[in-house]
Tab-separated table of C-alpha atoms in Angstrom:
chain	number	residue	atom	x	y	z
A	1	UNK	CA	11.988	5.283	-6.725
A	2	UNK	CA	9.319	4.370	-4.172
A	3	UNK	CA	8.325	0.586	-3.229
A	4	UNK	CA	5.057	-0.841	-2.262
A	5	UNK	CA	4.040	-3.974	-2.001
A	6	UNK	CA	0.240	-5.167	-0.918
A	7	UNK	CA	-0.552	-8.861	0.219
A	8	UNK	CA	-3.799	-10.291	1.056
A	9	UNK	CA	-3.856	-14.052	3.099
A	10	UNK	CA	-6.800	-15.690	5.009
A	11	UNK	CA	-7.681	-13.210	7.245
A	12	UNK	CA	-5.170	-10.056	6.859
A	13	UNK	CA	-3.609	-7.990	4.386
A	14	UNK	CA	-0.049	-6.840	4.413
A	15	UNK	CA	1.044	-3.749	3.280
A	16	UNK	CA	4.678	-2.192	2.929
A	17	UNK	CA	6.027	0.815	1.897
A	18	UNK	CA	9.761	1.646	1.200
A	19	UNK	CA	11.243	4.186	3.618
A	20	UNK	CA	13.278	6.117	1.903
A	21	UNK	CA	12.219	9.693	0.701
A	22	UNK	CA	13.924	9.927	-2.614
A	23	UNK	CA	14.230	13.449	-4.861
A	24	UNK	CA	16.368	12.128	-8.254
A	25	UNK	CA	19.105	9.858	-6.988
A	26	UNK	CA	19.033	11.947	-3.643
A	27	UNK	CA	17.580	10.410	-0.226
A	28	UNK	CA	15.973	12.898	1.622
A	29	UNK	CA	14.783	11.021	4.337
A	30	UNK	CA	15.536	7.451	5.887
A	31	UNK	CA	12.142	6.991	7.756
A	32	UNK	CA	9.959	8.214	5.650
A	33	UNK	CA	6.261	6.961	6.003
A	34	UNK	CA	4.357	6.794	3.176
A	35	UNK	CA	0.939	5.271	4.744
A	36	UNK	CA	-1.897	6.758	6.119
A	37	UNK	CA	-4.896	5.396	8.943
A	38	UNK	CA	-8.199	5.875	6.923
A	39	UNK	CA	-10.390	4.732	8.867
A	40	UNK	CA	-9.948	1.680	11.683
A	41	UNK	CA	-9.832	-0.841	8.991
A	42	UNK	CA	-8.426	0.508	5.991
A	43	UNK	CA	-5.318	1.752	5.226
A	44	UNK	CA	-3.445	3.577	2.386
A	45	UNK	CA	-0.227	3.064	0.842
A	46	UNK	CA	1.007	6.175	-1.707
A	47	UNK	CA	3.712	6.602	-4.106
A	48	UNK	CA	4.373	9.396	-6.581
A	49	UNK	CA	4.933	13.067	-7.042
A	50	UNK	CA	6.104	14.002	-3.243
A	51	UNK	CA	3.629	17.287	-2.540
A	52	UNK	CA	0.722	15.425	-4.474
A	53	UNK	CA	0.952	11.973	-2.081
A	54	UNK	CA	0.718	13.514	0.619
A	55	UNK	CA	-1.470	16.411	0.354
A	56	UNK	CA	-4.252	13.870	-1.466
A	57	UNK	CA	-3.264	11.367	1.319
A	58	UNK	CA	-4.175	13.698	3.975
A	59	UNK	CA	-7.089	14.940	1.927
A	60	UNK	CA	-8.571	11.371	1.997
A	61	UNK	CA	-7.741	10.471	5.409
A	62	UNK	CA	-9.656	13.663	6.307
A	63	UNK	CA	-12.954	12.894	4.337
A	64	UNK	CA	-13.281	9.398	5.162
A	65	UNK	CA	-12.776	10.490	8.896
A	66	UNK	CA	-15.102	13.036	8.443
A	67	UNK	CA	-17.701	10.662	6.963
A	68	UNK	CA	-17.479	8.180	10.222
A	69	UNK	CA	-18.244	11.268	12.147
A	70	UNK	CA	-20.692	12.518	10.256
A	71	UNK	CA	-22.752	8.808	10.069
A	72	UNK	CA	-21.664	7.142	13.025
A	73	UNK	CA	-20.310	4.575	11.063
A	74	UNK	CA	-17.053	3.294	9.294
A	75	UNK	CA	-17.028	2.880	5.492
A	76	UNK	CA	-16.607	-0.304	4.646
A	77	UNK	CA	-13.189	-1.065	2.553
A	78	UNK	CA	-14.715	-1.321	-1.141
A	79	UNK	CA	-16.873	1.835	-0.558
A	80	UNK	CA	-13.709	4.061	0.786
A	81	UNK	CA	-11.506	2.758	-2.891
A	82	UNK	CA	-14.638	3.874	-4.874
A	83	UNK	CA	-14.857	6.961	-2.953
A	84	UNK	CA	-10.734	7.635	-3.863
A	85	UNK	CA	-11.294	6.352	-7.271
A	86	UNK	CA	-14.132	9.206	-7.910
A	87	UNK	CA	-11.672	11.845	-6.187
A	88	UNK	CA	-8.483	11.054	-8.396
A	89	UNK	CA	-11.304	10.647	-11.648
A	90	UNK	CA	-12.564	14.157	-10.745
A	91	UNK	CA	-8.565	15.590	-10.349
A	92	UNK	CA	-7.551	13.854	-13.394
A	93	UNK	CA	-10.380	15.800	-15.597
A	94	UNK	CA	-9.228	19.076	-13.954
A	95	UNK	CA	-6.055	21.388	-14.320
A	96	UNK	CA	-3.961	20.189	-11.271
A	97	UNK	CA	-4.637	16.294	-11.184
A	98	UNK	CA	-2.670	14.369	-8.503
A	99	UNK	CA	0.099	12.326	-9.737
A	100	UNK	CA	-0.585	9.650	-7.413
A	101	UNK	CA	-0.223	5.681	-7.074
A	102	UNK	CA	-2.090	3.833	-4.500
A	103	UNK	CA	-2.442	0.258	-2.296
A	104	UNK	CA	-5.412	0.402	-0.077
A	105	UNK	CA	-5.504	-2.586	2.139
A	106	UNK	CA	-8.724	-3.167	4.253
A	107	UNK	CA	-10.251	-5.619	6.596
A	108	UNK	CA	-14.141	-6.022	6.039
A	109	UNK	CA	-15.369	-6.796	9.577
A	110	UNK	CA	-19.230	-7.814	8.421
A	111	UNK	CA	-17.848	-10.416	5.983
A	112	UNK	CA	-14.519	-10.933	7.753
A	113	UNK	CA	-12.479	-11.455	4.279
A	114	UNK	CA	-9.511	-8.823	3.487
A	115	UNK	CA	-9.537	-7.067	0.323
A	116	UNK	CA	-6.347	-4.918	-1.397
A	117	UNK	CA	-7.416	-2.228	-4.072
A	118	UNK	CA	-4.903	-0.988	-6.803
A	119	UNK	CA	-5.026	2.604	-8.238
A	120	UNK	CA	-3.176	4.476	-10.249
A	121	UNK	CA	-2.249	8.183	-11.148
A	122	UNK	CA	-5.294	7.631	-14.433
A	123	UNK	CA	-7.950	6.749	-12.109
A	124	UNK	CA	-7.238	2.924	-12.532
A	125	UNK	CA	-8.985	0.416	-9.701
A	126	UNK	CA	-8.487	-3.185	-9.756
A	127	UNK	CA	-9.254	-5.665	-6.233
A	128	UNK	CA	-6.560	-7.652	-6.524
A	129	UNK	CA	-5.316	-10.588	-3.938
A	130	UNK	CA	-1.602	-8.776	-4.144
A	131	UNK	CA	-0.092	-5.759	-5.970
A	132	UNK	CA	2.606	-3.471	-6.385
A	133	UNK	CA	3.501	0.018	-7.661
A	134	UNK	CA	7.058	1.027	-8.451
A	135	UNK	CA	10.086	-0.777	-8.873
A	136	UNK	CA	8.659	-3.448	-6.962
A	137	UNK	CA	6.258	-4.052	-10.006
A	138	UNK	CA	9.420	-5.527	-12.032
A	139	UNK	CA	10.620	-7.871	-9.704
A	140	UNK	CA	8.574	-9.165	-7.262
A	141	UNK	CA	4.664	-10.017	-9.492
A	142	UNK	CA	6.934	-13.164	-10.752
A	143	UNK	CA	7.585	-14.596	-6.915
A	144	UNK	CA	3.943	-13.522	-5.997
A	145	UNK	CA	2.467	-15.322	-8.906
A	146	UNK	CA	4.361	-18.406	-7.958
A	147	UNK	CA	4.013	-18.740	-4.078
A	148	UNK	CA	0.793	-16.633	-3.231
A	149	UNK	CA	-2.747	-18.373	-2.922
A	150	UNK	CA	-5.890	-17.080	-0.964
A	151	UNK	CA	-5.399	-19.214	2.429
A	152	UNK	CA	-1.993	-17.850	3.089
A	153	UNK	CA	-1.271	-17.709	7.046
A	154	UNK	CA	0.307	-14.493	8.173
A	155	UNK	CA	3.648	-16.312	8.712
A	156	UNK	CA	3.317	-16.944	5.519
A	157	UNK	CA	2.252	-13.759	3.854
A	158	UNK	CA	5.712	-12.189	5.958
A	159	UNK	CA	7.717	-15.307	4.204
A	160	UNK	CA	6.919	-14.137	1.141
A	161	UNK	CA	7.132	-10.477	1.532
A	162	UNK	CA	10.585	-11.291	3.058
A	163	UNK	CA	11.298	-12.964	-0.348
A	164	UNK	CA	10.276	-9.802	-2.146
A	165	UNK	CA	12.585	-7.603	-0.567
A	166	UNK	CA	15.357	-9.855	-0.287
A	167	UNK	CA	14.964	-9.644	-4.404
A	168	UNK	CA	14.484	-6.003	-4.186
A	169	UNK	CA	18.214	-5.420	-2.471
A	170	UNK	CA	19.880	-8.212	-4.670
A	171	UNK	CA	18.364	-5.954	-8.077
A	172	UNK	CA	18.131	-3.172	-7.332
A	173	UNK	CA	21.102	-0.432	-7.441
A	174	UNK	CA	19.666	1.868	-4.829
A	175	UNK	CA	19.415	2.034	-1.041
A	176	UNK	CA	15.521	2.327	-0.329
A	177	UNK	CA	16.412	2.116	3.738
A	178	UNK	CA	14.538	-1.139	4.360
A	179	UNK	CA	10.297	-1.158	4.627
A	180	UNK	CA	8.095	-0.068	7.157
A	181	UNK	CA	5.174	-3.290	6.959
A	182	UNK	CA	1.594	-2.867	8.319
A	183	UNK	CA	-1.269	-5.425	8.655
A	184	UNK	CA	-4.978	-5.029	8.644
A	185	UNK	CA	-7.150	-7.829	10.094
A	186	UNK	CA	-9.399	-7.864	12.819
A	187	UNK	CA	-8.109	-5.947	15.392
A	188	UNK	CA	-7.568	-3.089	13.133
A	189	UNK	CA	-4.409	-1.590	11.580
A	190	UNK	CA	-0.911	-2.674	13.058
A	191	UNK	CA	2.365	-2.023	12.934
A	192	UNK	CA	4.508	-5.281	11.699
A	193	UNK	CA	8.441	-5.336	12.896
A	194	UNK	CA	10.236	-6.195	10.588
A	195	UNK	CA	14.217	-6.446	10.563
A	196	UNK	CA	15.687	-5.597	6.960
A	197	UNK	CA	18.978	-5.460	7.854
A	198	UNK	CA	20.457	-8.170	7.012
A	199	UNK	CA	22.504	-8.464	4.015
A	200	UNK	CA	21.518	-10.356	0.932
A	201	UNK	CA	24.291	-12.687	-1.244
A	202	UNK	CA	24.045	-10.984	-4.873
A	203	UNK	CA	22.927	-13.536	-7.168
């Protein structure tokens, strides 16, 4: 029942997560965040089996940390998504693989361009300029293909994500307690506010 959303503009990519920690049609938690800091310029977004996400999520975030300790240096975006690709590939040909979606939104500081990575429970990875996972997937690719292009402003890029959850509540019969949104540019990973309150007229 999870929601994630990825969008990449000029110079940032947005992530958001759903915050709702759902078990059946049971919310467990209303603030539930389902992203994790990989490194200062990358950032993960997870969906899936609950004690998989976040044990591979914290498994990641503790390599890739471990890494920039190591080398004295910070992987760069693509290189940390081949890295998690190999580690889910591995789990996947073993007898506990991870049952795990992913967005990993990043913010190359050598060529200055963001990138967003999707991955899936089989190992999948596609760079695309803006994905989703989840319930998301059915209604929101339809208002990304039609108002999303590469130059995007962040105003923008939060338009448009505030037109994919607007969708989201009209469609959808569940609660999924509004979405905690991210960005990664520049200055690093950020927390966006964002107000999701605010009813939506049912179509």
């Amino acid at each position: 029942m999870s929601v994630l959303l990825g969008i990449t503009g000029k110079d940032f990519t947005l992530v958001a997560a759903s915050k709702a920690a759902m078990r059946g049609a049971t919310i467990l938690k209303a603030n539930d965040d389902k992203t994790r800091q990989l490194n200062q310029n990358t950032l993960m977004a997870f969906s899936g089996e609950p004690g998989d996400t976040v044990q591979f999520a914290e498994y990641i975030q503790a390599n890739i940390q471990l890494y920039s300790m190591r080398h004295d240096t910070e992987l760069a975006p693509a290189a940390v998504a081949s890295y998690v690709r190999r580690e889910l590939a591995t789990s996947l040909r073993s007898r506990n693989s991870y049952s795990v979606n992913l967005l990993l939104g990043g913010f190359d500081p050598i060529t200055n361009k963001p990138s967003l990575y999707w991955l899936d429970y089989l190992a999948a990875l596609a760079p695309l300029p803006y994905a989703a996972h989840g319930y998301a997937q059915y209604y929101c690719l339809s208002i990304l293909d039609k108002h999303h292009h590469p130059d995007i402003s962040f105003e923008q890029g939060l338009k448009i994500l505030r037109m994919c959850t607007d969708e989201l509540k009209r469609r959808l019969p569940i609660d999924f307690k509004g979405m905690l949104v991210k960005v990664v540019n520049k200055d690093g990973v950020n927390d966006v506010p964002y107000d999701d309150s605010k009813p939506v007229a049912s179509a």
